[in-house]
Amino acid sequence: MSNKVIYAIYNDDDILMDAVKTTRAANHHIEEVFTPFPVHGLDKALGLAPTRLAICSFLYGCVGLSFGTWMMYYIMIQDWPQDIGGKPSFSYLENMPAFVPIMFELTVFFAAHLMVITFYMRSKLWPFKQAENPDVRTTDDHFLMEVAVRDNEEELISFFQNTGAIEVKVIDKH
């Protein structure tokens, strides 16, 4: 079975947005859209679910805050208590105001670094991975919409030419 797709190429983001809305209204399945820069509102036009990365970021920040709190308690209270600037190290609560900058920095550190790792894993962006963009112009100034073909090739070609596509290609993906 051959998997044919249509590549509709556009040269303006506003025309692309109108084409995405028209394509979804006509009940054609959009596989992917490739753009050289983020297009505001494209995720909503495509009907994509909201991302859960913010939840991950919050949880990673909580891990960083917990690690920072534990680390400071262990180092400064249990393992090696020191009298720094006349402040005795009898309890964590007495010294907590001095530890706030460290807690903040570790919260940001953990959230930022673990978010980068999560993003790369979720996007499957591994080191030395080959690019998957179907047309090199999508990294410069063109927009590409990939739509699945289901025995309606001629109809789709004329449909996308009417949406303002500057080029329409039928590709057989293996």
CSV table of C-alpha atoms in Angstrom, one decimal:
chain,number,residue,atom,x,y,z
A,1,MET,CA,0.0,0.0,0.0
A,2,SER,CA,1.4,3.4,-1.0
A,3,ASN,CA,1.2,6.3,1.4
A,4,LYS,CA,0.7,9.4,-0.7
A,5,VAL,CA,0.7,12.8,0.8
A,6,ILE,CA,0.3,16.3,-0.7
A,7,TYR,CA,2.8,19.0,0.0
A,8,ALA,CA,1.1,22.4,-0.3
A,9,ILE,CA,3.7,25.2,-0.2
A,10,TYR,CA,2.8,28.7,0.8
A,11,ASN,CA,4.9,31.9,0.9
A,12,ASP,CA,2.8,33.9,3.5
A,13,ASP,CA,1.8,32.9,7.0
A,14,ASP,CA,-1.6,34.6,6.7
A,15,ILE,CA,-2.4,32.6,3.6
A,16,LEU,CA,-1.2,29.4,5.4
A,17,MET,CA,-3.6,30.1,8.4
A,18,ASP,CA,-6.5,30.6,6.0
A,19,ALA,CA,-5.6,27.4,4.2
A,20,VAL,CA,-5.3,25.4,7.4
A,21,LYS,CA,-8.8,26.6,8.5
A,22,THR,CA,-10.2,25.9,5.1
A,23,THR,CA,-8.6,22.4,5.0
A,24,ARG,CA,-9.9,21.5,8.4
A,25,ALA,CA,-13.4,22.8,7.5
A,26,ALA,CA,-13.3,20.5,4.5
A,27,ASN,CA,-12.4,17.5,6.8
A,28,HIS,CA,-9.1,16.8,5.2
A,29,HIS,CA,-6.5,15.3,7.6
A,30,ILE,CA,-3.4,17.6,8.1
A,31,GLU,CA,-0.4,15.4,8.9
A,32,GLU,CA,2.0,18.2,9.7
A,33,VAL,CA,2.8,21.9,9.0
A,34,PHE,CA,6.4,23.1,8.6
A,35,THR,CA,7.2,26.7,9.2
A,36,PRO,CA,10.4,28.8,9.3
A,37,PHE,CA,9.2,30.6,12.5
A,38,PRO,CA,6.4,30.1,15.0
A,39,VAL,CA,3.1,31.2,13.6
A,40,HIS,CA,0.8,32.7,16.3
A,41,GLY,CA,-2.5,30.8,16.5
A,42,LEU,CA,-1.5,27.9,14.3
A,43,ASP,CA,-1.8,25.3,17.1
A,44,LYS,CA,-5.4,26.4,17.7
A,45,ALA,CA,-6.2,26.4,13.9
A,46,LEU,CA,-4.7,22.8,13.7
A,47,GLY,CA,-6.8,21.7,16.7
A,48,LEU,CA,-3.8,20.6,18.7
A,49,ALA,CA,-4.3,19.9,22.4
A,50,PRO,CA,-2.6,22.3,24.9
A,51,THR,CA,0.8,21.3,26.0
A,52,ARG,CA,1.5,19.9,29.4
A,53,LEU,CA,5.1,21.2,29.6
A,54,ALA,CA,4.2,23.9,32.1
A,55,ILE,CA,3.1,21.2,34.5
A,56,CYS,CA,6.4,19.4,34.0
A,57,SER,CA,8.2,22.7,34.6
A,58,PHE,CA,6.4,23.3,37.9
A,59,LEU,CA,7.2,19.8,39.1
A,60,TYR,CA,10.9,20.2,38.1
A,61,GLY,CA,11.0,23.4,40.1
A,62,CYS,CA,9.5,21.6,43.1
A,63,VAL,CA,12.2,19.0,42.8
A,64,GLY,CA,14.9,21.7,42.7
A,65,LEU,CA,13.4,23.5,45.7
A,66,SER,CA,13.2,20.2,47.6
A,67,PHE,CA,16.8,19.3,46.7
A,68,GLY,CA,18.1,22.7,47.6
A,69,THR,CA,16.3,22.6,51.0
A,70,TRP,CA,17.6,19.1,51.8
A,71,MET,CA,21.1,20.0,50.6
A,72,MET,CA,21.4,23.1,52.8
A,73,TYR,CA,19.9,21.4,55.8
A,74,TYR,CA,22.3,18.5,55.5
A,75,ILE,CA,25.4,20.6,54.7
A,76,MET,CA,24.9,23.6,57.0
A,77,ILE,CA,23.0,22.1,59.9
A,78,GLN,CA,23.9,18.3,60.2
A,79,ASP,CA,27.1,17.6,58.5
A,80,TRP,CA,29.3,20.7,59.0
A,81,PRO,CA,27.6,23.4,61.1
A,82,GLN,CA,29.6,26.6,61.1
A,83,ASP,CA,29.2,30.0,62.9
A,84,ILE,CA,29.2,32.3,59.9
A,85,GLY,CA,28.8,36.0,60.6
A,86,GLY,CA,27.8,35.3,64.2
A,87,LYS,CA,24.7,33.2,63.1
A,88,PRO,CA,24.6,29.9,65.0
A,89,SER,CA,23.6,26.8,63.0
A,90,PHE,CA,21.3,25.2,65.6
A,91,SER,CA,18.2,25.0,63.4
A,92,TYR,CA,17.2,25.3,59.8
A,93,LEU,CA,14.4,27.8,60.4
A,94,GLU,CA,16.7,30.3,62.1
A,95,ASN,CA,19.0,30.3,59.0
A,96,MET,CA,16.4,29.9,56.3
A,97,PRO,CA,16.4,33.6,55.2
A,98,ALA,CA,20.0,33.3,54.3
A,99,PHE,CA,19.2,30.2,52.3
A,100,VAL,CA,16.4,31.7,50.1
A,101,PRO,CA,18.7,32.8,47.2
A,102,ILE,CA,20.1,29.3,47.0
A,103,MET,CA,16.6,27.8,47.1
A,104,PHE,CA,15.6,30.1,44.3
A,105,GLU,CA,18.6,29.4,42.1
A,106,LEU,CA,18.3,25.6,42.5
A,107,THR,CA,14.6,25.9,41.6
A,108,VAL,CA,15.4,27.8,38.4
A,109,PHE,CA,18.4,25.5,37.6
A,110,PHE,CA,16.4,22.3,37.9
A,111,ALA,CA,13.4,23.6,36.0
A,112,ALA,CA,15.4,25.0,33.2
A,113,HIS,CA,17.8,22.1,32.7
A,114,LEU,CA,15.2,19.3,33.1
A,115,MET,CA,12.8,21.2,30.7
A,116,VAL,CA,15.4,21.2,28.0
A,117,ILE,CA,16.0,17.5,28.5
A,118,THR,CA,12.2,16.9,28.4
A,119,PHE,CA,11.7,19.0,25.3
A,120,TYR,CA,14.5,17.2,23.4
A,121,MET,CA,13.2,13.8,24.5
A,122,ARG,CA,9.5,14.7,23.6
A,123,SER,CA,10.6,16.1,20.3
A,124,LYS,CA,12.9,13.2,19.6
A,125,LEU,CA,15.8,15.6,18.9
A,126,TRP,CA,18.8,13.4,19.6
A,127,PRO,CA,22.4,14.4,18.9
A,128,PHE,CA,23.4,13.8,15.2
A,129,LYS,CA,19.8,13.3,14.2
A,130,GLN,CA,19.1,13.9,10.5
A,131,ALA,CA,16.7,16.7,9.7
A,132,GLU,CA,13.1,15.7,8.8
A,133,ASN,CA,11.9,18.7,7.0
A,134,PRO,CA,10.6,17.7,3.6
A,135,ASP,CA,11.6,20.9,1.8
A,136,VAL,CA,14.7,23.0,2.6
A,137,ARG,CA,12.7,26.2,1.9
A,138,THR,CA,10.7,25.7,5.1
A,139,THR,CA,13.8,26.7,7.0
A,140,ASP,CA,14.0,30.1,5.2
A,141,ASP,CA,10.8,31.7,3.9
A,142,HIS,CA,8.2,29.1,2.9
A,143,PHE,CA,5.5,27.2,4.7
A,144,LEU,CA,4.5,23.6,4.0
A,145,MET,CA,1.3,21.8,4.8
A,146,GLU,CA,1.4,18.0,4.6
A,147,VAL,CA,-2.0,16.3,3.9
A,148,ALA,CA,-2.8,12.7,3.6
A,149,VAL,CA,-4.2,11.5,0.2
A,150,ARG,CA,-7.0,9.0,0.2
A,151,ASP,CA,-8.0,8.2,-3.4
A,152,ASN,CA,-8.8,11.9,-4.0
A,153,GLU,CA,-5.5,13.2,-5.4
A,154,GLU,CA,-6.9,15.4,-8.2
A,155,GLU,CA,-9.5,16.9,-6.0
A,156,LEU,CA,-6.9,17.8,-3.3
A,157,ILE,CA,-4.5,19.3,-5.9
A,158,SER,CA,-7.2,21.7,-7.2
A,159,PHE,CA,-8.4,22.3,-3.6
A,160,PHE,CA,-4.9,23.5,-2.5
A,161,GLN,CA,-4.3,25.5,-5.6
A,162,ASN,CA,-7.5,27.4,-4.7
A,163,THR,CA,-6.3,28.0,-1.1
A,164,GLY,CA,-3.4,30.1,-2.4
A,165,ALA,CA,-0.6,27.5,-2.5
A,166,ILE,CA,2.2,28.5,-4.8
A,167,GLU,CA,3.2,24.9,-5.3
A,168,VAL,CA,1.4,21.6,-4.8
A,169,LYS,CA,3.3,18.3,-5.0
A,170,VAL,CA,2.2,14.7,-4.6
A,171,ILE,CA,4.8,12.6,-2.8
A,172,ASP,CA,4.8,8.8,-2.2
A,173,LYS,CA,6.1,8.3,1.3
A,174,HIS,CA,7.5,4.9,2.1
